[in-house]
Coordinates of N, CA and C in Angstrom, one line a residue:
X141 N 22.2 -9.2 69.4 CA 22.5 -9.7 68.1 C 21.1 -10.0 67.4
X142 N 21.0 -9.5 66.2 CA 19.8 -9.7 65.4 C 20.0 -11.0 64.6
X143 N 18.9 -11.8 64.5 CA 18.9 -13.0 63.7 C 18.2 -12.7 62.3
X144 N 19.0 -12.8 61.3 CA 18.4 -12.5 59.9 C 17.8 -13.7 59.3
X145 N 16.7 -13.6 58.7 CA 16.0 -14.7 58.1 C 16.2 -14.8 56.6
X146 N 17.4 -15.3 56.3 CA 17.8 -15.5 54.9 C 16.9 -16.5 54.2
X147 N 16.5 -17.5 54.9 CA 15.6 -18.6 54.3 C 14.4 -18.0 53.7
X148 N 13.8 -17.0 54.4 CA 12.5 -16.4 53.9 C 12.8 -15.7 52.6
X149 N 13.9 -15.0 52.5 CA 14.2 -14.3 51.2 C 14.5 -15.4 50.1
X150 N 15.2 -16.5 50.5 CA 15.5 -17.5 49.6 C 14.3 -18.2 49.0
X151 N 13.4 -18.5 49.9 CA 12.1 -19.2 49.5 C 11.3 -18.3 48.6
X152 N 11.2 -17.0 49.0 CA 10.5 -16.1 48.1 C 11.1 -16.0 46.7
X153 N 12.4 -16.1 46.6 CA 13.1 -15.9 45.4 C 13.1 -17.2 44.5
X154 N 12.8 -18.3 45.1 CA 12.9 -19.6 44.3 C 12.0 -19.6 43.1
X155 N 10.8 -19.2 43.2 CA 9.9 -19.2 42.1 C 9.5 -17.9 41.6
X156 N 10.3 -16.9 42.0 CA 9.9 -15.5 41.6 C 10.4 -15.2 40.2
X157 N 9.6 -14.3 39.5 CA 10.1 -13.9 38.2 C 11.2 -12.8 38.4
X158 N 11.7 -12.3 37.3 CA 12.9 -11.4 37.4 C 12.5 -10.1 38.1
X159 N 11.3 -9.6 37.9 CA 10.9 -8.4 38.6 C 10.8 -8.6 40.1
X160 N 10.3 -9.7 40.5 CA 10.2 -10.0 42.0 C 11.6 -10.3 42.6
X161 N 12.4 -11.0 41.8 CA 13.8 -11.2 42.3 C 14.5 -9.8 42.5
X162 N 14.3 -8.9 41.6 CA 14.9 -7.6 41.7 C 14.4 -6.9 43.0
X163 N 13.1 -7.0 43.2 CA 12.5 -6.4 44.4 C 13.1 -7.0 45.7
X164 N 13.2 -8.3 45.7 CA 13.8 -9.0 46.9 C 15.2 -8.6 47.1
X165 N 16.0 -8.5 46.0 CA 17.4 -8.1 46.2 C 17.5 -6.7 46.7
X166 N 16.6 -5.8 46.3 CA 16.6 -4.4 46.8 C 16.2 -4.4 48.2
X167 N 15.3 -5.2 48.7 CA 14.9 -5.3 50.1 C 16.2 -5.7 50.9
X168 N 16.9 -6.7 50.4 CA 18.1 -7.1 51.1 C 19.2 -5.9 51.2
X169 N 19.3 -5.2 50.1 CA 20.3 -4.1 50.0 C 19.8 -3.0 51.0
X170 N 18.5 -2.7 51.0 CA 18.0 -1.7 51.9 C 18.2 -2.1 53.3
X171 N 17.9 -3.4 53.7 CA 18.1 -3.8 55.0 C 19.6 -3.7 55.4
X172 N 20.5 -4.1 54.5 CA 21.9 -4.0 54.8 C 22.4 -2.6 55.0
X173 N 21.9 -1.7 54.2 CA 22.3 -0.3 54.3 C 21.8 0.4 55.6
X174 N 20.7 -0.2 56.1 CA 20.1 0.4 57.3 C 20.9 -0.1 58.6
X175 N 21.8 -1.0 58.5 CA 22.4 -1.6 59.6 C 23.6 -0.8 60.1
X176 N 23.9 -0.9 61.4 CA 25.2 -0.3 61.9 C 26.4 -1.2 61.4
X177 N 27.6 -0.7 61.6 CA 28.7 -1.4 61.1 C 28.8 -2.8 61.8
X178 N 28.5 -2.8 63.1 CA 28.6 -4.1 63.8 C 27.5 -5.1 63.3
X179 N 26.3 -4.6 63.0 CA 25.3 -5.4 62.5 C 25.6 -5.9 61.1
X180 N 26.2 -5.0 60.3 CA 26.6 -5.4 59.0 C 27.6 -6.6 59.0
X181 N 28.5 -6.6 60.0 CA 29.4 -7.7 60.2 C 28.7 -9.0 60.5
X182 N 27.7 -8.8 61.5 CA 26.9 -10.0 61.9 C 26.1 -10.5 60.7
X183 N 25.5 -9.6 59.9 CA 24.7 -9.9 58.7 C 25.6 -10.8 57.8
X184 N 26.8 -10.3 57.5 CA 27.7 -11.0 56.6 C 28.0 -12.4 57.1
X185 N 28.3 -12.5 58.4 CA 28.6 -13.8 59.0 C 27.4 -14.8 58.9
X186 N 26.2 -14.3 59.2 CA 25.1 -15.1 59.1 C 24.7 -15.5 57.7
X187 N 24.9 -14.6 56.8 CA 24.7 -14.9 55.3 C 25.7 -16.0 54.9
X188 N 26.9 -15.8 55.2 CA 27.9 -16.8 54.9 C 27.6 -18.2 55.4
X189 N 27.2 -18.3 56.7 CA 26.8 -19.5 57.3 C 25.6 -20.1 56.6
X190 N 24.6 -19.3 56.2 CA 23.4 -19.8 55.5 C 23.8 -20.3 54.1
X191 N 24.6 -19.6 53.4 CA 25.0 -20.1 52.1 C 25.8 -21.4 52.1
X192 N 26.7 -21.5 53.1 CA 27.5 -22.7 53.3 C 26.6 -23.9 53.5
X193 N 25.6 -23.7 54.4 CA 24.6 -24.8 54.7 C 23.8 -25.2 53.5
X194 N 23.4 -24.2 52.7 CA 22.6 -24.4 51.5 C 23.4 -25.2 50.5
X195 N 24.7 -24.8 50.3 CA 25.5 -25.4 49.3 C 25.8 -26.9 49.7
X196 N 26.0 -27.0 51.0 CA 26.3 -28.4 51.6 C 25.1 -29.3 51.3
X197 N 23.9 -28.8 51.5 CA 22.7 -29.5 51.3 C 22.5 -29.9 49.8
X198 N 22.8 -28.9 49.0 CA 22.7 -29.2 47.5 C 23.7 -30.2 47.1
X199 N 25.0 -30.1 47.6 CA 26.0 -31.1 47.3 C 25.6 -32.5 47.8
X200 N 25.0 -32.6 49.0 CA 24.6 -33.9 49.5 C 23.5 -34.5 48.6
X201 N 22.6 -33.7 48.1 CA 21.5 -34.2 47.2 C 22.2 -34.6 45.9
X202 N 23.1 -33.8 45.3 CA 23.8 -34.1 44.1 C 24.5 -35.4 44.2
X203 N 25.3 -35.5 45.3 CA 26.1 -36.8 45.5 C 25.2 -38.0 45.6
X204 N 24.0 -37.8 46.2 CA 23.1 -38.9 46.3 C 22.6 -39.3 44.9
X205 N 22.3 -38.4 44.1 CA 21.8 -38.6 42.8 C 22.9 -39.3 41.9
X206 N 24.1 -38.7 42.0 CA 25.2 -39.3 41.3 C 25.4 -40.8 41.7
X207 N 25.4 -41.1 42.9 CA 25.6 -42.5 43.4 C 24.5 -43.4 42.9
X208 N 23.3 -42.8 42.8 CA 22.2 -43.7 42.3 C 22.3 -43.9 40.8
X209 N 22.8 -43.0 40.1 CA 23.0 -43.1 38.6 C 24.2 -44.0 38.3
X210 N 25.2 -44.0 39.2 CA 26.4 -44.8 39.0 C 26.6 -45.7 40.2
X211 N 26.0 -46.9 40.3 CA 26.0 -47.7 41.5 C 27.4 -48.2 41.8
X212 N 28.3 -48.2 40.9 CA 29.7 -48.8 41.2 C 30.5 -47.7 41.7

Protein backbone atom coordinates (compact mmCIF):
# COMPACT_ATOMS: atom_id res chain seq x y z
CA UNK A 1 0.00 0.00 0.00
CA UNK A 2 1.38 3.35 -1.02
CA UNK A 3 1.19 6.29 1.39
CA UNK A 4 0.22 9.49 -0.40
CA UNK A 5 1.58 12.77 0.96
CA UNK A 6 -1.43 15.05 0.65
CA UNK A 7 0.01 17.43 3.24
CA UNK A 8 2.90 18.28 0.90
CA UNK A 9 0.45 19.25 -1.85
CA UNK A 10 -1.66 21.17 0.66
CA UNK A 11 1.30 23.13 2.04
CA UNK A 12 2.53 23.99 -1.46
CA UNK A 13 -0.93 25.23 -2.40
CA UNK A 14 -1.52 27.37 0.67
CA UNK A 15 0.39 30.39 -0.59
CA UNK A 16 0.50 29.54 -4.28
CA UNK A 17 -0.80 31.84 -6.96
CA UNK A 18 -3.48 30.61 -9.37
CA UNK A 19 -0.95 29.32 -11.92
CA UNK A 20 0.92 27.32 -9.28
CA UNK A 21 -2.37 25.96 -7.88
CA UNK A 22 -3.33 24.80 -11.38
CA UNK A 23 0.06 23.07 -11.69
CA UNK A 24 -0.38 21.35 -8.32
CA UNK A 25 -3.89 20.19 -9.27
CA UNK A 26 -2.54 18.80 -12.55
CA UNK A 27 0.18 16.92 -10.66
CA UNK A 28 -2.49 15.33 -8.48
CA UNK A 29 -4.61 14.43 -11.53
CA UNK A 30 -1.60 12.93 -13.30
CA UNK A 31 -0.69 10.94 -10.20
CA UNK A 32 -4.25 9.64 -9.88
CA UNK A 33 -4.45 8.73 -13.57
CA UNK A 34 -1.22 6.73 -13.27
CA UNK A 35 -2.59 4.51 -10.49
CA UNK A 36 -4.10 1.05 -10.74
CA UNK A 37 -7.75 0.69 -9.78
CA UNK A 38 -6.79 -0.68 -6.35
CA UNK A 39 -4.38 2.20 -5.78
CA UNK A 40 -7.05 4.70 -6.87
CA UNK A 41 -9.34 3.29 -4.19
CA UNK A 42 -6.54 3.64 -1.61
CA UNK A 43 -5.76 7.18 -2.86
CA UNK A 44 -9.41 8.19 -2.40
CA UNK A 45 -9.59 6.68 1.08
CA UNK A 46 -6.39 8.41 2.18
CA UNK A 47 -7.54 11.71 0.67
CA UNK A 48 -10.86 11.47 2.48
CA UNK A 49 -9.08 10.76 5.78
CA UNK A 50 -6.72 13.71 5.22
CA UNK A 51 -9.59 16.08 4.42
CA UNK A 52 -11.60 14.98 7.46
CA UNK A 53 -8.60 15.57 9.73
CA UNK A 54 -7.97 19.00 8.19
CA UNK A 55 -11.61 20.04 8.54
CA UNK A 56 -11.67 18.79 12.11
CA UNK A 57 -8.58 20.84 12.89
CA UNK A 58 -10.06 23.95 11.29
CA UNK A 59 -13.32 23.46 13.21
CA UNK A 60 -11.40 23.10 16.47
CA UNK A 61 -9.56 26.38 15.85
CA UNK A 62 -12.80 28.09 14.78
CA UNK A 63 -14.63 26.85 17.90
CA UNK A 64 -11.75 28.10 20.06
CA UNK A 65 -11.91 31.54 18.48
CA UNK A 66 -15.69 31.64 18.82
CA UNK A 67 -15.54 30.75 22.52
CA UNK A 68 -12.88 33.44 23.07
CA UNK A 69 -15.08 36.05 21.39
CA UNK A 70 -18.19 34.94 23.29
CA UNK A 71 -17.08 33.91 26.79
CA UNK A 72 -20.66 33.11 27.92
